[in-house]
Amino acid sequence: MATKTVTAKKTAPAKKDASAKKSTTTKKTTSKSSKAPAKQDAATDLKDFFEDALKDIYWAEKALTKALPKMEKNATHPELKKAIATHLEETQVHVKRLEECFKSLGLKPEAKKCDAMQGLLDEGKSIMEETKPGAIRDVGIIAASQKVEHYEIATYGSLAAYAKVLKEKTCLNNFLTTLKEEKNCDALLSKIADTALNTKAK
Protein backbone atom coordinates (compact mmCIF):
# COMPACT_ATOMS: atom_id res chain seq x y z
CA MET A 1 0.00 0.00 0.00
CA ALA A 2 2.84 2.39 0.81
CA THR A 3 4.48 1.71 -2.56
CA LYS A 4 1.27 2.48 -4.49
CA THR A 5 0.89 5.76 -2.67
CA VAL A 6 4.43 6.83 -3.61
CA THR A 7 3.83 5.93 -7.28
CA ALA A 8 0.66 8.01 -7.39
CA LYS A 9 2.53 11.05 -6.05
CA LYS A 10 5.22 10.73 -8.72
CA THR A 11 2.82 10.50 -11.66
CA ALA A 12 0.62 13.41 -10.56
CA PRO A 13 3.14 16.22 -11.38
CA ALA A 14 3.70 14.68 -14.84
CA LYS A 15 0.03 15.29 -15.70
CA LYS A 16 0.28 18.89 -14.52
CA ASP A 17 3.37 19.48 -16.66
CA ALA A 18 1.58 18.15 -19.73
CA SER A 19 -1.40 20.39 -19.15
CA ALA A 20 0.90 23.38 -18.54
CA LYS A 21 2.59 22.76 -21.89
CA LYS A 22 -0.81 22.63 -23.61
CA SER A 23 -1.79 25.86 -21.89
CA THR A 24 1.46 27.55 -23.00
CA THR A 25 0.97 26.34 -26.57
CA THR A 26 -2.57 27.69 -26.57
CA LYS A 27 -1.38 31.08 -25.30
CA LYS A 28 1.30 31.29 -27.97
CA THR A 29 -1.20 30.42 -30.70
CA THR A 30 -3.65 33.02 -29.41
CA SER A 31 -0.88 35.61 -29.23
CA LYS A 32 0.17 34.98 -32.84
CA SER A 33 -3.38 35.16 -34.14
CA SER A 34 -3.95 38.55 -32.44
CA LYS A 35 -0.95 40.24 -34.08
CA ALA A 36 -2.39 40.59 -37.60
CA PRO A 37 -5.15 43.15 -36.86
CA ALA A 38 -2.78 45.16 -34.65
CA LYS A 39 -0.88 46.36 -37.74
CA GLN A 40 -4.03 47.85 -39.23
CA ASP A 41 -4.86 49.53 -35.94
CA ALA A 42 -1.35 50.99 -35.74
CA ALA A 43 -1.61 52.49 -39.23
CA THR A 44 -4.95 54.08 -38.39
CA ASP A 45 -3.59 55.44 -35.13
CA LEU A 46 -0.57 56.98 -36.89
CA LYS A 47 -2.80 58.75 -39.40
CA ASP A 48 -5.00 60.09 -36.62
CA PHE A 49 -1.92 61.14 -34.64
CA PHE A 50 -0.49 62.80 -37.75
CA GLU A 51 -3.66 64.79 -38.41
CA ASP A 52 -3.90 65.80 -34.75
CA ALA A 53 -0.29 67.04 -34.77
CA LEU A 54 -1.02 68.94 -37.98
CA LYS A 55 -3.87 70.80 -36.26
CA ASP A 56 -1.58 71.63 -33.33
CA ILE A 57 1.21 73.13 -35.43
CA TYR A 58 -1.34 75.00 -37.56
CA TRP A 59 -2.61 76.70 -34.41
CA ALA A 60 0.97 77.31 -33.27
CA GLU A 61 2.05 78.97 -36.53
CA LYS A 62 -1.04 81.19 -36.62
CA ALA A 63 -0.44 82.22 -33.00
CA LEU A 64 3.17 82.98 -33.86
CA THR A 65 2.13 85.37 -36.64
CA LYS A 66 0.40 87.43 -33.93
CA ALA A 67 3.27 87.24 -31.43
CA LEU A 68 6.19 88.06 -33.74
CA PRO A 69 5.17 91.70 -34.47
CA LYS A 70 5.12 92.37 -30.71
CA MET A 71 8.57 90.81 -30.34
CA GLU A 72 9.93 92.91 -33.19
CA LYS A 73 8.48 96.05 -31.60
CA ASN A 74 10.13 95.25 -28.25
CA ALA A 75 13.52 94.38 -29.75
CA THR A 76 16.12 97.15 -30.10
CA HIS A 77 19.06 95.55 -31.92
CA PRO A 78 18.74 96.19 -35.70
CA GLU A 79 19.83 92.68 -36.69
CA LEU A 80 17.38 91.11 -34.26
CA LYS A 81 14.49 93.28 -35.47
CA LYS A 82 15.32 92.33 -39.07
CA ALA A 83 15.54 88.62 -38.21
CA ILE A 84 12.14 88.69 -36.50
CA ALA A 85 10.55 90.59 -39.41
CA THR A 86 11.98 88.09 -41.89
CA HIS A 87 10.76 85.15 -39.85
CA LEU A 88 7.28 86.68 -39.65
CA GLU A 89 7.12 86.58 -43.46
CA GLU A 90 8.37 82.98 -43.42
CA THR A 91 5.81 82.02 -40.77
CA GLN A 92 2.98 83.37 -42.90
CA VAL A 93 4.23 81.11 -45.70
CA HIS A 94 4.42 78.21 -43.24
CA VAL A 95 0.72 78.67 -42.52
CA LYS A 96 -0.05 78.47 -46.24
CA ARG A 97 2.05 75.32 -46.59
CA LEU A 98 0.10 73.69 -43.79
CA GLU A 99 -3.14 74.62 -45.52
CA GLU A 100 -1.80 72.95 -48.68
CA CYS A 101 -1.13 69.85 -46.61
CA PHE A 102 -4.69 69.83 -45.23
CA LYS A 103 -6.00 70.15 -48.78
CA SER A 104 -3.86 67.25 -50.03
CA LEU A 105 -5.32 65.11 -47.23
CA GLY A 106 -8.85 66.08 -48.21
CA LEU A 107 -9.33 67.98 -44.95
CA LYS A 108 -10.48 71.48 -44.12
CA PRO A 109 -7.76 73.47 -42.29
CA GLU A 110 -8.45 73.21 -38.58
CA ALA A 111 -6.52 74.68 -35.67
CA LYS A 112 -6.34 72.88 -32.34
CA LYS A 113 -4.89 74.85 -29.45
CA CYS A 114 -1.26 73.91 -28.88
CA ASP A 115 -0.56 74.19 -25.16
CA ALA A 116 3.19 73.85 -25.70
CA MET A 117 3.34 76.85 -28.03
CA GLN A 118 1.01 78.85 -25.80
CA GLY A 119 3.38 78.26 -22.89
CA LEU A 120 6.41 79.36 -24.91
CA LEU A 121 4.68 82.51 -26.13
CA ASP A 122 3.54 83.33 -22.59
CA GLU A 123 7.14 82.99 -21.43
CA GLY A 124 8.30 85.38 -24.14
CA LYS A 125 5.60 87.86 -23.15
CA SER A 126 6.71 87.71 -19.50
CA ILE A 127 10.32 88.39 -20.49
CA MET A 128 9.31 91.52 -22.41
CA GLU A 129 7.18 92.73 -19.50
CA GLU A 130 9.86 92.13 -16.87
CA THR A 131 12.84 93.74 -18.65
CA LYS A 132 13.71 97.25 -19.79
CA PRO A 133 14.33 98.02 -23.46
CA GLY A 134 17.91 97.23 -24.40
CA ALA A 135 20.42 94.41 -24.61
CA ILE A 136 19.03 92.38 -21.71
CA ARG A 137 15.53 92.35 -23.18
CA ASP A 138 16.96 91.49 -26.59
CA VAL A 139 18.85 88.52 -25.15
CA GLY A 140 15.64 87.39 -23.46
CA ILE A 141 13.72 87.70 -26.73
CA ILE A 142 16.35 85.61 -28.49
CA ALA A 143 16.18 82.94 -25.78
CA ALA A 144 12.38 82.80 -26.00
CA SER A 145 12.47 82.78 -29.81
CA GLN A 146 14.95 79.92 -29.91
CA LYS A 147 12.78 77.84 -27.61
CA VAL A 148 9.97 78.35 -30.11
CA GLU A 149 12.29 77.40 -32.96
CA HIS A 150 13.44 74.24 -31.18
CA TYR A 151 9.83 73.21 -30.62
CA GLU A 152 9.00 73.80 -34.27
CA ILE A 153 12.11 71.96 -35.46
CA ALA A 154 11.15 68.93 -33.37
CA THR A 155 7.53 69.09 -34.52
CA TYR A 156 8.26 69.44 -38.23
CA GLY A 157 10.88 66.70 -37.99
CA SER A 158 8.29 64.35 -36.53
CA LEU A 159 5.62 65.39 -39.02
CA ALA A 160 8.01 64.76 -41.90
CA ALA A 161 8.69 61.27 -40.56
CA TYR A 162 4.96 60.54 -40.29
CA ALA A 163 4.29 61.91 -43.78
CA LYS A 164 7.03 59.70 -45.21
CA VAL A 165 5.54 56.57 -43.64
CA LEU A 166 2.04 57.53 -44.75
CA LYS A 167 3.34 58.42 -48.25
CA GLU A 168 1.92 61.94 -48.15
CA LYS A 169 4.35 63.58 -50.59
CA THR A 170 2.87 67.08 -50.61
CA CYS A 171 2.99 67.27 -46.83
CA LEU A 172 6.47 65.75 -46.69
CA ASN A 173 7.96 68.25 -49.14
CA ASN A 174 6.33 71.18 -47.36
CA PHE A 175 7.49 70.02 -43.95
CA LEU A 176 11.08 69.56 -45.12
CA THR A 177 11.15 73.04 -46.66
CA THR A 178 9.75 74.61 -43.50
CA LEU A 179 12.10 72.57 -41.33
CA LYS A 180 15.10 73.97 -43.22
CA GLU A 181 13.86 77.54 -42.70
CA GLU A 182 13.30 76.95 -38.98
CA LYS A 183 16.85 75.65 -38.60
CA ASN A 184 18.25 78.62 -40.51
CA CYS A 185 16.35 81.02 -38.26
CA ASP A 186 17.64 79.28 -35.14
CA ALA A 187 21.22 79.50 -36.44
CA LEU A 188 20.80 83.21 -37.24
CA LEU A 189 19.48 83.94 -33.75
CA SER A 190 22.48 82.15 -32.24
CA LYS A 191 24.83 84.22 -34.40
CA ILE A 192 23.18 87.50 -33.37
CA ALA A 193 23.39 86.52 -29.71
CA ASP A 194 27.04 85.45 -29.93
CA THR A 195 28.39 88.33 -31.99
CA ALA A 196 26.43 91.31 -30.78
CA LEU A 197 24.10 90.96 -27.85
CA ASN A 198 25.79 88.81 -25.22
CA THR A 199 28.77 91.17 -25.08
CA LYS A 200 26.56 94.20 -24.49
CA ALA A 201 24.43 92.38 -21.93
CA LYS A 202 27.40 91.75 -19.60
mmCIF file of C-alpha atoms in Angstrom:
data_model
loop_
_atom_site.group_PDB
_atom_site.id
_atom_site.type_symbol
_atom_site.label_atom_id
_atom_site.label_comp_id
_atom_site.label_asym_id
_atom_site.label_seq_id
_atom_site.Cartn_x
_atom_site.Cartn_y
_atom_site.Cartn_z
ATOM 1 C CA MET A 1 0.000 0.000 0.000
ATOM 2 C CA ALA A 2 2.836 2.392 0.812
ATOM 3 C CA THR A 3 4.476 1.705 -2.558
ATOM 4 C CA LYS A 4 1.269 2.476 -4.486
ATOM 5 C CA THR A 5 0.890 5.761 -2.672
ATOM 6 C CA VAL A 6 4.430 6.826 -3.611
ATOM 7 C CA THR A 7 3.835 5.926 -7.278
ATOM 8 C CA ALA A 8 0.656 8.008 -7.390
ATOM 9 C CA LYS A 9 2.532 11.055 -6.047
ATOM 10 C CA LYS A 10 5.223 10.730 -8.718
ATOM 11 C CA THR A 11 2.818 10.501 -11.658
ATOM 12 C CA ALA A 12 0.618 13.414 -10.558
ATOM 13 C CA PRO A 13 3.140 16.217 -11.384
ATOM 14 C CA ALA A 14 3.698 14.683 -14.844
ATOM 15 C CA LYS A 15 0.026 15.289 -15.698
ATOM 16 C CA LYS A 16 0.275 18.889 -14.520
ATOM 17 C CA ASP A 17 3.370 19.478 -16.658
ATOM 18 C CA ALA A 18 1.578 18.147 -19.734
ATOM 19 C CA SER A 19 -1.405 20.386 -19.145
ATOM 20 C CA ALA A 20 0.903 23.376 -18.536
ATOM 21 C CA LYS A 21 2.587 22.761 -21.886
ATOM 22 C CA LYS A 22 -0.807 22.630 -23.609
ATOM 23 C CA SER A 23 -1.789 25.864 -21.891
ATOM 24 C CA THR A 24 1.459 27.548 -23.002
ATOM 25 C CA THR A 25 0.972 26.345 -26.570
ATOM 26 C CA THR A 26 -2.572 27.687 -26.572
ATOM 27 C CA LYS A 27 -1.384 31.075 -25.297
ATOM 28 C CA LYS A 28 1.298 31.291 -27.974
ATOM 29 C CA THR A 29 -1.200 30.417 -30.699
ATOM 30 C CA THR A 30 -3.646 33.015 -29.414
ATOM 31 C CA SER A 31 -0.883 35.611 -29.234
ATOM 32 C CA LYS A 32 0.168 34.983 -32.836
ATOM 33 C CA SER A 33 -3.384 35.165 -34.145
ATOM 34 C CA SER A 34 -3.954 38.552 -32.442
ATOM 35 C CA LYS A 35 -0.947 40.239 -34.077
ATOM 36 C CA ALA A 36 -2.391 40.593 -37.604
ATOM 37 C CA PRO A 37 -5.145 43.148 -36.859
ATOM 38 C CA ALA A 38 -2.776 45.163 -34.654
ATOM 39 C CA LYS A 39 -0.881 46.356 -37.736
ATOM 40 C CA GLN A 40 -4.025 47.845 -39.230
ATOM 41 C CA ASP A 41 -4.857 49.526 -35.940
ATOM 42 C CA ALA A 42 -1.346 50.985 -35.744
ATOM 43 C CA ALA A 43 -1.608 52.492 -39.232
ATOM 44 C CA THR A 44 -4.945 54.078 -38.391
ATOM 45 C CA ASP A 45 -3.588 55.437 -35.130
ATOM 46 C CA LEU A 46 -0.568 56.976 -36.895
ATOM 47 C CA LYS A 47 -2.796 58.753 -39.399
ATOM 48 C CA ASP A 48 -5.001 60.091 -36.619
ATOM 49 C CA PHE A 49 -1.925 61.144 -34.639
ATOM 50 C CA PHE A 50 -0.491 62.798 -37.754
ATOM 51 C CA GLU A 51 -3.660 64.790 -38.411
ATOM 52 C CA ASP A 52 -3.897 65.802 -34.750
ATOM 53 C CA ALA A 53 -0.287 67.045 -34.768
ATOM 54 C CA LEU A 54 -1.017 68.940 -37.977
ATOM 55 C CA LYS A 55 -3.867 70.798 -36.264
ATOM 56 C CA ASP A 56 -1.575 71.626 -33.333
ATOM 57 C CA ILE A 57 1.213 73.130 -35.432
ATOM 58 C CA TYR A 58 -1.341 74.996 -37.559
ATOM 59 C CA TRP A 59 -2.612 76.703 -34.408
ATOM 60 C CA ALA A 60 0.971 77.309 -33.273
ATOM 61 C CA GLU A 61 2.046 78.965 -36.526
ATOM 62 C CA LYS A 62 -1.040 81.191 -36.622
ATOM 63 C CA ALA A 63 -0.443 82.216 -33.000
ATOM 64 C CA LEU A 64 3.171 82.982 -33.860
ATOM 65 C CA THR A 65 2.130 85.369 -36.638
ATOM 66 C CA LYS A 66 0.399 87.426 -33.934
ATOM 67 C CA ALA A 67 3.269 87.240 -31.433
ATOM 68 C CA LEU A 68 6.194 88.065 -33.738
ATOM 69 C CA PRO A 69 5.165 91.695 -34.466
ATOM 70 C CA LYS A 70 5.122 92.373 -30.706
ATOM 71 C CA MET A 71 8.569 90.808 -30.338
ATOM 72 C CA GLU A 72 9.926 92.915 -33.186
ATOM 73 C CA LYS A 73 8.482 96.054 -31.598
ATOM 74 C CA ASN A 74 10.129 95.254 -28.253
ATOM 75 C CA ALA A 75 13.522 94.378 -29.751
ATOM 76 C CA THR A 76 16.116 97.150 -30.096
ATOM 77 C CA HIS A 77 19.057 95.552 -31.924
ATOM 78 C CA PRO A 78 18.742 96.195 -35.704
ATOM 79 C CA GLU A 79 19.825 92.679 -36.690
ATOM 80 C CA LEU A 80 17.377 91.109 -34.258
ATOM 81 C CA LYS A 81 14.494 93.280 -35.469
ATOM 82 C CA LYS A 82 15.323 92.331 -39.065
ATOM 83 C CA ALA A 83 15.542 88.615 -38.214
ATOM 84 C CA ILE A 84 12.143 88.694 -36.501
ATOM 85 C CA ALA A 85 10.553 90.586 -39.408
ATOM 86 C CA THR A 86 11.976 88.089 -41.888
ATOM 87 C CA HIS A 87 10.756 85.152 -39.851
ATOM 88 C CA LEU A 88 7.282 86.678 -39.654
ATOM 89 C CA GLU A 89 7.124 86.583 -43.460
ATOM 90 C CA GLU A 90 8.369 82.984 -43.416
ATOM 91 C CA THR A 91 5.810 82.016 -40.770
ATOM 92 C CA GLN A 92 2.983 83.374 -42.903
ATOM 93 C CA VAL A 93 4.226 81.108 -45.702
ATOM 94 C CA HIS A 94 4.418 78.205 -43.238
ATOM 95 C CA VAL A 95 0.717 78.669 -42.523
ATOM 96 C CA LYS A 96 -0.053 78.470 -46.244
ATOM 97 C CA ARG A 97 2.049 75.316 -46.589
ATOM 98 C CA LEU A 98 0.104 73.690 -43.786
ATOM 99 C CA GLU A 99 -3.139 74.624 -45.521
ATOM 100 C CA GLU A 100 -1.805 72.945 -48.680
ATOM 101 C CA CYS A 101 -1.134 69.846 -46.607
ATOM 102 C CA PHE A 102 -4.687 69.834 -45.227
ATOM 103 C CA LYS A 103 -6.003 70.153 -48.775
ATOM 104 C CA SER A 104 -3.862 67.252 -50.027
ATOM 105 C CA LEU A 105 -5.319 65.113 -47.228
ATOM 106 C CA GLY A 106 -8.855 66.075 -48.211
ATOM 107 C CA LEU A 107 -9.331 67.976 -44.954
ATOM 108 C CA LYS A 108 -10.481 71.476 -44.119
ATOM 109 C CA PRO A 109 -7.758 73.471 -42.288
ATOM 110 C CA GLU A 110 -8.450 73.209 -38.577
ATOM 111 C CA ALA A 111 -6.515 74.678 -35.672
ATOM 112 C CA LYS A 112 -6.343 72.884 -32.343
ATOM 113 C CA LYS A 113 -4.887 74.852 -29.447
ATOM 114 C CA CYS A 114 -1.262 73.912 -28.885
ATOM 115 C CA ASP A 115 -0.563 74.186 -25.157
ATOM 116 C CA ALA A 116 3.185 73.847 -25.699
ATOM 117 C CA MET A 117 3.341 76.853 -28.028
ATOM 118 C CA GLN A 118 1.013 78.847 -25.795
ATOM 119 C CA GLY A 119 3.383 78.260 -22.893
ATOM 120 C CA LEU A 120 6.408 79.361 -24.914
ATOM 121 C CA LEU A 121 4.681 82.513 -26.129
ATOM 122 C CA ASP A 122 3.545 83.333 -22.588
ATOM 123 C CA GLU A 123 7.138 82.994 -21.431
ATOM 124 C CA GLY A 124 8.299 85.381 -24.138
ATOM 125 C CA LYS A 125 5.602 87.856 -23.148
ATOM 126 C CA SER A 126 6.712 87.712 -19.505
ATOM 127 C CA ILE A 127 10.324 88.392 -20.490
ATOM 128 C CA MET A 128 9.306 91.518 -22.406
ATOM 129 C CA GLU A 129 7.180 92.735 -19.496
ATOM 130 C CA GLU A 130 9.863 92.131 -16.871
ATOM 131 C CA THR A 131 12.836 93.739 -18.653
ATOM 132 C CA LYS A 132 13.708 97.247 -19.786
ATOM 133 C CA PRO A 133 14.333 98.016 -23.464
ATOM 134 C CA GLY A 134 17.912 97.232 -24.402
ATOM 135 C CA ALA A 135 20.425 94.410 -24.607
ATOM 136 C CA ILE A 136 19.031 92.377 -21.706
ATOM 137 C CA ARG A 137 15.529 92.347 -23.178
ATOM 138 C CA ASP A 138 16.958 91.486 -26.594
ATOM 139 C CA VAL A 139 18.853 88.524 -25.146
ATOM 140 C CA GLY A 140 15.640 87.390 -23.463
ATOM 141 C CA ILE A 141 13.717 87.702 -26.731
ATOM 142 C CA ILE A 142 16.353 85.612 -28.494
ATOM 143 C CA ALA A 143 16.177 82.939 -25.783
ATOM 144 C CA ALA A 144 12.378 82.798 -26.003
ATOM 145 C CA SER A 145 12.475 82.781 -29.812
ATOM 146 C CA GLN A 146 14.953 79.921 -29.914
ATOM 147 C CA LYS A 147 12.784 77.844 -27.607
ATOM 148 C CA VAL A 148 9.969 78.351 -30.107
ATOM 149 C CA GLU A 149 12.293 77.395 -32.965
ATOM 150 C CA HIS A 150 13.442 74.238 -31.182
ATOM 151 C CA TYR A 151 9.831 73.209 -30.616
ATOM 152 C CA GLU A 152 9.004 73.800 -34.269
ATOM 153 C CA ILE A 153 12.109 71.960 -35.461
ATOM 154 C CA ALA A 154 11.152 68.928 -33.366
ATOM 155 C CA THR A 155 7.530 69.091 -34.525
ATOM 156 C CA TYR A 156 8.263 69.436 -38.230
ATOM 157 C CA GLY A 157 10.884 66.702 -37.994
ATOM 158 C CA SER A 158 8.295 64.347 -36.527
ATOM 159 C CA LEU A 159 5.617 65.392 -39.021
ATOM 160 C CA ALA A 160 8.014 64.761 -41.904
ATOM 161 C CA ALA A 161 8.692 61.267 -40.565
ATOM 162 C CA TYR A 162 4.956 60.539 -40.288
ATOM 163 C CA ALA A 163 4.290 61.911 -43.781
ATOM 164 C CA LYS A 164 7.027 59.702 -45.207
ATOM 165 C CA VAL A 165 5.544 56.570 -43.640
ATOM 166 C CA LEU A 166 2.035 57.533 -44.752
ATOM 167 C CA LYS A 167 3.339 58.423 -48.254
ATOM 168 C CA GLU A 168 1.917 61.943 -48.147
ATOM 169 C CA LYS A 169 4.353 63.577 -50.588
ATOM 170 C CA THR A 170 2.873 67.082 -50.612
ATOM 171 C CA CYS A 171 2.993 67.274 -46.831
ATOM 172 C CA LEU A 172 6.468 65.748 -46.693
ATOM 173 C CA ASN A 173 7.962 68.253 -49.143
ATOM 174 C CA ASN A 174 6.326 71.183 -47.365
ATOM 175 C CA PHE A 175 7.491 70.015 -43.947
ATOM 176 C CA LEU A 176 11.082 69.562 -45.116
ATOM 177 C CA THR A 177 11.151 73.044 -46.663
ATOM 178 C CA THR A 178 9.750 74.614 -43.504
ATOM 179 C CA LEU A 179 12.104 72.569 -41.330
ATOM 180 C CA LYS A 180 15.097 73.968 -43.217
ATOM 181 C CA GLU A 181 13.861 77.535 -42.702
ATOM 182 C CA GLU A 182 13.301 76.949 -38.976
ATOM 183 C CA LYS A 183 16.854 75.647 -38.603
ATOM 184 C CA ASN A 184 18.250 78.625 -40.507
ATOM 185 C CA CYS A 185 16.348 81.019 -38.260
ATOM 186 C CA ASP A 186 17.644 79.284 -35.142
ATOM 187 C CA ALA A 187 21.223 79.501 -36.439
ATOM 188 C CA LEU A 188 20.800 83.205 -37.237
ATOM 189 C CA LEU A 189 19.485 83.941 -33.745
ATOM 190 C CA SER A 190 22.485 82.154 -32.239
ATOM 191 C CA LYS A 191 24.825 84.216 -34.400
ATOM 192 C CA ILE A 192 23.181 87.496 -33.369
ATOM 193 C CA ALA A 193 23.394 86.520 -29.706
ATOM 194 C CA ASP A 194 27.043 85.449 -29.926
ATOM 195 C CA THR A 195 28.393 88.326 -31.993
ATOM 196 C CA ALA A 196 26.434 91.310 -30.778
ATOM 197 C CA LEU A 197 24.096 90.958 -27.850
ATOM 198 C CA ASN A 198 25.787 88.811 -25.219
ATOM 199 C CA THR A 199 28.770 91.166 -25.076
ATOM 200 C CA LYS A 200 26.557 94.205 -24.489
ATOM 201 C CA ALA A 201 24.435 92.379 -21.928
ATOM 202 C CA LYS A 202 27.402 91.754 -19.597
#
